[in-house]
XYZ file of N, CA, C and O in Angstrom:
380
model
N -131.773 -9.609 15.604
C -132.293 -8.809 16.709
C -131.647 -7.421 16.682
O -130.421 -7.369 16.581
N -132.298 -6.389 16.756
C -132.489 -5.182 16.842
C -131.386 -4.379 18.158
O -132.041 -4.467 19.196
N -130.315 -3.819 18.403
C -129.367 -3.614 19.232
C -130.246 -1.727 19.788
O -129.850 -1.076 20.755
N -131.257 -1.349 18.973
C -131.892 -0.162 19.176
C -132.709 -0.028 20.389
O -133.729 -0.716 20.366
N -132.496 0.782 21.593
C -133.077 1.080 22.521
C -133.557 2.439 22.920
O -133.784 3.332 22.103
N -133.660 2.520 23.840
C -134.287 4.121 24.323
C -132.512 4.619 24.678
O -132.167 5.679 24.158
N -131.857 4.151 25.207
C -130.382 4.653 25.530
C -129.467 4.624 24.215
O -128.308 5.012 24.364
N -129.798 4.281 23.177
C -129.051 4.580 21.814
C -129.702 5.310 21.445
O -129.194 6.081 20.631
N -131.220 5.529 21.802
C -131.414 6.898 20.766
C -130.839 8.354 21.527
O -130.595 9.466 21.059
N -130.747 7.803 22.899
C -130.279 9.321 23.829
C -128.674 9.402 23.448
O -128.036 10.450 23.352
N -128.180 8.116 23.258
C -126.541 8.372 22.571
C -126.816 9.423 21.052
O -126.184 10.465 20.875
N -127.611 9.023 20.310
C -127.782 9.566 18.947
C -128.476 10.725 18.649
O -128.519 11.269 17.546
N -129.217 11.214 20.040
C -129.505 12.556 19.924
C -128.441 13.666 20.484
O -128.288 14.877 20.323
N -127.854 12.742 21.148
C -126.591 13.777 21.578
C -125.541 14.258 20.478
O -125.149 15.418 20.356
N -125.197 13.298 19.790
C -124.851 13.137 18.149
C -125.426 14.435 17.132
O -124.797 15.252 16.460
N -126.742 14.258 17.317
C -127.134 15.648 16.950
C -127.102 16.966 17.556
O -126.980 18.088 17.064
N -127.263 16.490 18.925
C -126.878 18.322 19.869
C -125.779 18.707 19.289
O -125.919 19.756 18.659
N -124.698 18.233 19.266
C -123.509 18.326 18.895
C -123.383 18.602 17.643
O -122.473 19.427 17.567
N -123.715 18.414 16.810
C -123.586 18.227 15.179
C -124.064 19.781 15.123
O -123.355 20.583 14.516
N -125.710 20.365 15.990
C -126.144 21.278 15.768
C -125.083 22.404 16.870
O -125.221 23.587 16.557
N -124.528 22.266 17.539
C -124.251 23.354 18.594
C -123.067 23.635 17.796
O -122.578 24.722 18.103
N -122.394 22.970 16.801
C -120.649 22.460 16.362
C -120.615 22.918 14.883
O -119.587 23.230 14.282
N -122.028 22.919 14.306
C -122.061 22.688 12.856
C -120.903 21.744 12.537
O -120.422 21.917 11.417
N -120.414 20.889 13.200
C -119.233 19.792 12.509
C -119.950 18.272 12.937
O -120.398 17.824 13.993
N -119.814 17.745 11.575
C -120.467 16.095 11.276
C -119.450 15.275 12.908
O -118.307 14.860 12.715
N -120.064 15.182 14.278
C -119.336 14.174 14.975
C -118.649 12.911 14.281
O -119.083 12.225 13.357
N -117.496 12.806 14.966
C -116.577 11.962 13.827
C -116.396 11.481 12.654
O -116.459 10.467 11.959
N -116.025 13.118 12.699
C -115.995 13.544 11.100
C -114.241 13.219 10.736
O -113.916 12.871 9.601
N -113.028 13.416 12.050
C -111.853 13.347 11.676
C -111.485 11.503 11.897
O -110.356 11.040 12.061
N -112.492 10.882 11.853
C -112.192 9.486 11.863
C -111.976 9.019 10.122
O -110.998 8.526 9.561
N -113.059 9.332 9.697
C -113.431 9.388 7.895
C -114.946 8.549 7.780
O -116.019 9.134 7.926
N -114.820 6.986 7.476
C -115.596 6.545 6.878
C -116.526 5.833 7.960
O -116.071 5.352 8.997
N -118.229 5.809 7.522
C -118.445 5.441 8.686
C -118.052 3.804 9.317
O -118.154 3.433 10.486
N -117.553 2.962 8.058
C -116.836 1.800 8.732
C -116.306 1.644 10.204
O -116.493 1.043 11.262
N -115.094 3.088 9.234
C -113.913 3.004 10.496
C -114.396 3.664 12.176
O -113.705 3.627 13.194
N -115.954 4.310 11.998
C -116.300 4.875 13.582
C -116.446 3.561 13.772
O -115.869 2.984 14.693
N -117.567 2.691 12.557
C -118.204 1.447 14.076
C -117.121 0.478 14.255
O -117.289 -0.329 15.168
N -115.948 0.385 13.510
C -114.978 -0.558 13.938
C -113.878 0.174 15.030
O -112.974 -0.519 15.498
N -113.996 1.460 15.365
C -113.658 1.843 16.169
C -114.502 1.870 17.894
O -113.948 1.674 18.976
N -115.735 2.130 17.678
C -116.732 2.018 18.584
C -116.582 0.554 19.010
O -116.192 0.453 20.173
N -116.783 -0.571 18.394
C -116.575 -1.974 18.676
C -115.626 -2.156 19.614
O -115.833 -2.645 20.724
N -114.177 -1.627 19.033
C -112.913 -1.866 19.708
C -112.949 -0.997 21.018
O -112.419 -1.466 22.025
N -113.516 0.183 21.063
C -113.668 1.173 22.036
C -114.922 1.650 22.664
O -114.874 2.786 23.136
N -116.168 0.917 22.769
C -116.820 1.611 23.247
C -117.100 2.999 24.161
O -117.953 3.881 24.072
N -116.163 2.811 24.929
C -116.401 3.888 25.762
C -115.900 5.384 25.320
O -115.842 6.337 26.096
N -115.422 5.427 23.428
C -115.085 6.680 22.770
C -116.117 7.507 22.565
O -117.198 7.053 22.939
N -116.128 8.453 22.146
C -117.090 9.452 22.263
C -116.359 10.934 21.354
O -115.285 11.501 21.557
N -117.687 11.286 20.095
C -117.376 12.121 19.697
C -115.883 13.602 20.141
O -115.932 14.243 21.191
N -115.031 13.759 19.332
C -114.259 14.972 19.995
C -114.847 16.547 20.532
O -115.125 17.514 19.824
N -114.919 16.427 21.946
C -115.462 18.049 21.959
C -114.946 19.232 21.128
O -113.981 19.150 20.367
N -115.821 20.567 21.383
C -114.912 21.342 20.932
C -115.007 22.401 21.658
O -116.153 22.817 21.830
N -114.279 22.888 22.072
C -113.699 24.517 22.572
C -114.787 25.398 22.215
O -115.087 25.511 21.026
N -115.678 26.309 23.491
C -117.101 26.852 23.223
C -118.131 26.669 23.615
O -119.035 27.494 23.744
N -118.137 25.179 23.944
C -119.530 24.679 24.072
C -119.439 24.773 25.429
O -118.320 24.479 25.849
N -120.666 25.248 26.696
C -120.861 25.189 27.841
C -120.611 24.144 28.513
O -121.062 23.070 28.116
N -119.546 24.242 30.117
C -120.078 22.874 30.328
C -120.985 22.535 30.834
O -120.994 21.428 31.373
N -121.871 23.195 30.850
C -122.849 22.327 31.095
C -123.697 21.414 30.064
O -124.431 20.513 30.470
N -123.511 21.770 28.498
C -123.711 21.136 27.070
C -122.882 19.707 27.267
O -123.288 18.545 27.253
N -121.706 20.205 27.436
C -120.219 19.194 27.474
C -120.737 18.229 27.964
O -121.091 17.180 27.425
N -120.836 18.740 29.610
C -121.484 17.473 30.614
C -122.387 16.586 30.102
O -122.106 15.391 30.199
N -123.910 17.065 29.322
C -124.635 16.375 29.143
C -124.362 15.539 28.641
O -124.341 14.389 29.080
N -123.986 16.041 27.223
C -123.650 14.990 25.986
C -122.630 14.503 26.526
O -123.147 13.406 26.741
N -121.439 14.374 26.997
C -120.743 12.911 28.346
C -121.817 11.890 28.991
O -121.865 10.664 29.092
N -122.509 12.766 29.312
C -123.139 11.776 30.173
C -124.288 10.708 29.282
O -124.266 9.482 29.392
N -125.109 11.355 28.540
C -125.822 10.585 27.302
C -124.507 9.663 26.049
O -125.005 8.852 25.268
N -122.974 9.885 25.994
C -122.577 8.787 25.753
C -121.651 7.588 26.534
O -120.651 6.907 26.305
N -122.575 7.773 27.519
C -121.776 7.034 28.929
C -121.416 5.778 28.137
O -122.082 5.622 27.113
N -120.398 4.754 28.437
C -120.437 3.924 27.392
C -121.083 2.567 27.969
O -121.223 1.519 27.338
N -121.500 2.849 29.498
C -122.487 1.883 29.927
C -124.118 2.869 29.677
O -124.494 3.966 30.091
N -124.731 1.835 28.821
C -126.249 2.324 28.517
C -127.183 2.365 29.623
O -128.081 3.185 29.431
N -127.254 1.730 30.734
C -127.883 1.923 31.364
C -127.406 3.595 32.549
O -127.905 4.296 33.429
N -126.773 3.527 32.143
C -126.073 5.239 33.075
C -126.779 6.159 32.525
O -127.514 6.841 33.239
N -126.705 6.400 31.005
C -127.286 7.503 30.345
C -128.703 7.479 30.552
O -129.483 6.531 30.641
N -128.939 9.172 30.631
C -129.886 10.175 31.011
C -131.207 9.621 30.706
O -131.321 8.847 29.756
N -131.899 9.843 31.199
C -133.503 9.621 30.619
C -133.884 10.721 29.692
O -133.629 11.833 30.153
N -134.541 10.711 28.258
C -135.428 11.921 28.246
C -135.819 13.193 28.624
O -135.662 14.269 28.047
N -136.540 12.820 30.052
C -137.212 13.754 30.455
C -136.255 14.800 31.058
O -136.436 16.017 31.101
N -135.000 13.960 31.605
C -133.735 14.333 32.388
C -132.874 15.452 31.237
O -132.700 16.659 31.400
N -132.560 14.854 30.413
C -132.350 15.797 29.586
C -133.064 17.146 28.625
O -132.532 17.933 27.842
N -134.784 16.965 29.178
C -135.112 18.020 28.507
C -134.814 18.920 29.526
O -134.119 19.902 29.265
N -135.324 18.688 30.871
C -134.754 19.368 32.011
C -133.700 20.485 31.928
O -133.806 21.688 32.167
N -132.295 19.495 31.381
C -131.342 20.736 31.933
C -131.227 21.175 30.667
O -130.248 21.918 30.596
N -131.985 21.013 29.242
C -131.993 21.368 28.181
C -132.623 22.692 28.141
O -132.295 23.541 27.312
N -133.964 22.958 29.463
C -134.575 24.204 29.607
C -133.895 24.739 30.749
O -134.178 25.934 30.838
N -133.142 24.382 31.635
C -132.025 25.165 32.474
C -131.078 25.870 31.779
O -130.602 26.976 32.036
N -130.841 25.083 30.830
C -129.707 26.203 30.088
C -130.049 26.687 29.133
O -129.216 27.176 28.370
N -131.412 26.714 28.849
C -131.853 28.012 28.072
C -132.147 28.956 28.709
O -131.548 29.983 28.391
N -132.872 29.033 29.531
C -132.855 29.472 30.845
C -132.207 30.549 31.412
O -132.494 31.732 31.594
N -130.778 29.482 31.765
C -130.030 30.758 31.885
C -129.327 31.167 31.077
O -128.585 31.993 31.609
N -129.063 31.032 29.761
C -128.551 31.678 28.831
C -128.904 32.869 28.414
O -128.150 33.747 27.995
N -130.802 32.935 28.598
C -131.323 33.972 28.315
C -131.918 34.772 29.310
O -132.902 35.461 29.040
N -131.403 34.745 30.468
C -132.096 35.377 31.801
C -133.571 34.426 31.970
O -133.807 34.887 33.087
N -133.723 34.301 31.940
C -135.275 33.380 32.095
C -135.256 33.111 33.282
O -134.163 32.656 33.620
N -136.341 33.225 34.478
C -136.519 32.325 35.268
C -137.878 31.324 35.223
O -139.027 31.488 34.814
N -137.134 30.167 35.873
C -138.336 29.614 35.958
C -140.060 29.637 36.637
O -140.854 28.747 36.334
């Protein structure tokens, strides 16, 4: 049976916000990917290392999409939301 849901893919797109906002591979200073999922196992509630730069309001999200209870994390639509808020205001935009 399949452990893949709609709340692991919002964990795994955050994975990519990050990867893209960071240009750095998320747990990348762990090494192999063994040692993340035998770390994730032992720790669920770990979560990629931030980095210094990123808005918090970026920060926040991606926290909140790897809540380490799945049912907490964001919906979709929730995250395209403040995904166009903070473009938004990054670029003067109003809505």
């Amino acid at each position: 049976m399949s452990n893949h849901s709609k709340a692991s893919d919002v964990y795994s797109l955050a994975l990519v916000f990050l990867h893209l906002a960071t240009r750095k591979v998320p747990f990348s200073e762990i090494g192999s990917f063994s040692e993340i999922q035998a770390k994730r196992q032992k720790s669920p509630a770990d979560h990629p290392k931030m980095v210094h730069g990123l808005s918090d309001s970026l920060s926040g999200l991606l926290r909140q999409c790897w809540n380490a209870d799945p049912e907490a994390r964001p919906q979709i639509d929730s995250i395209s939301r403040s995904l166009e808020q903070g473009t938004s205001a990054l670029y003067g935009i109003s809505s």
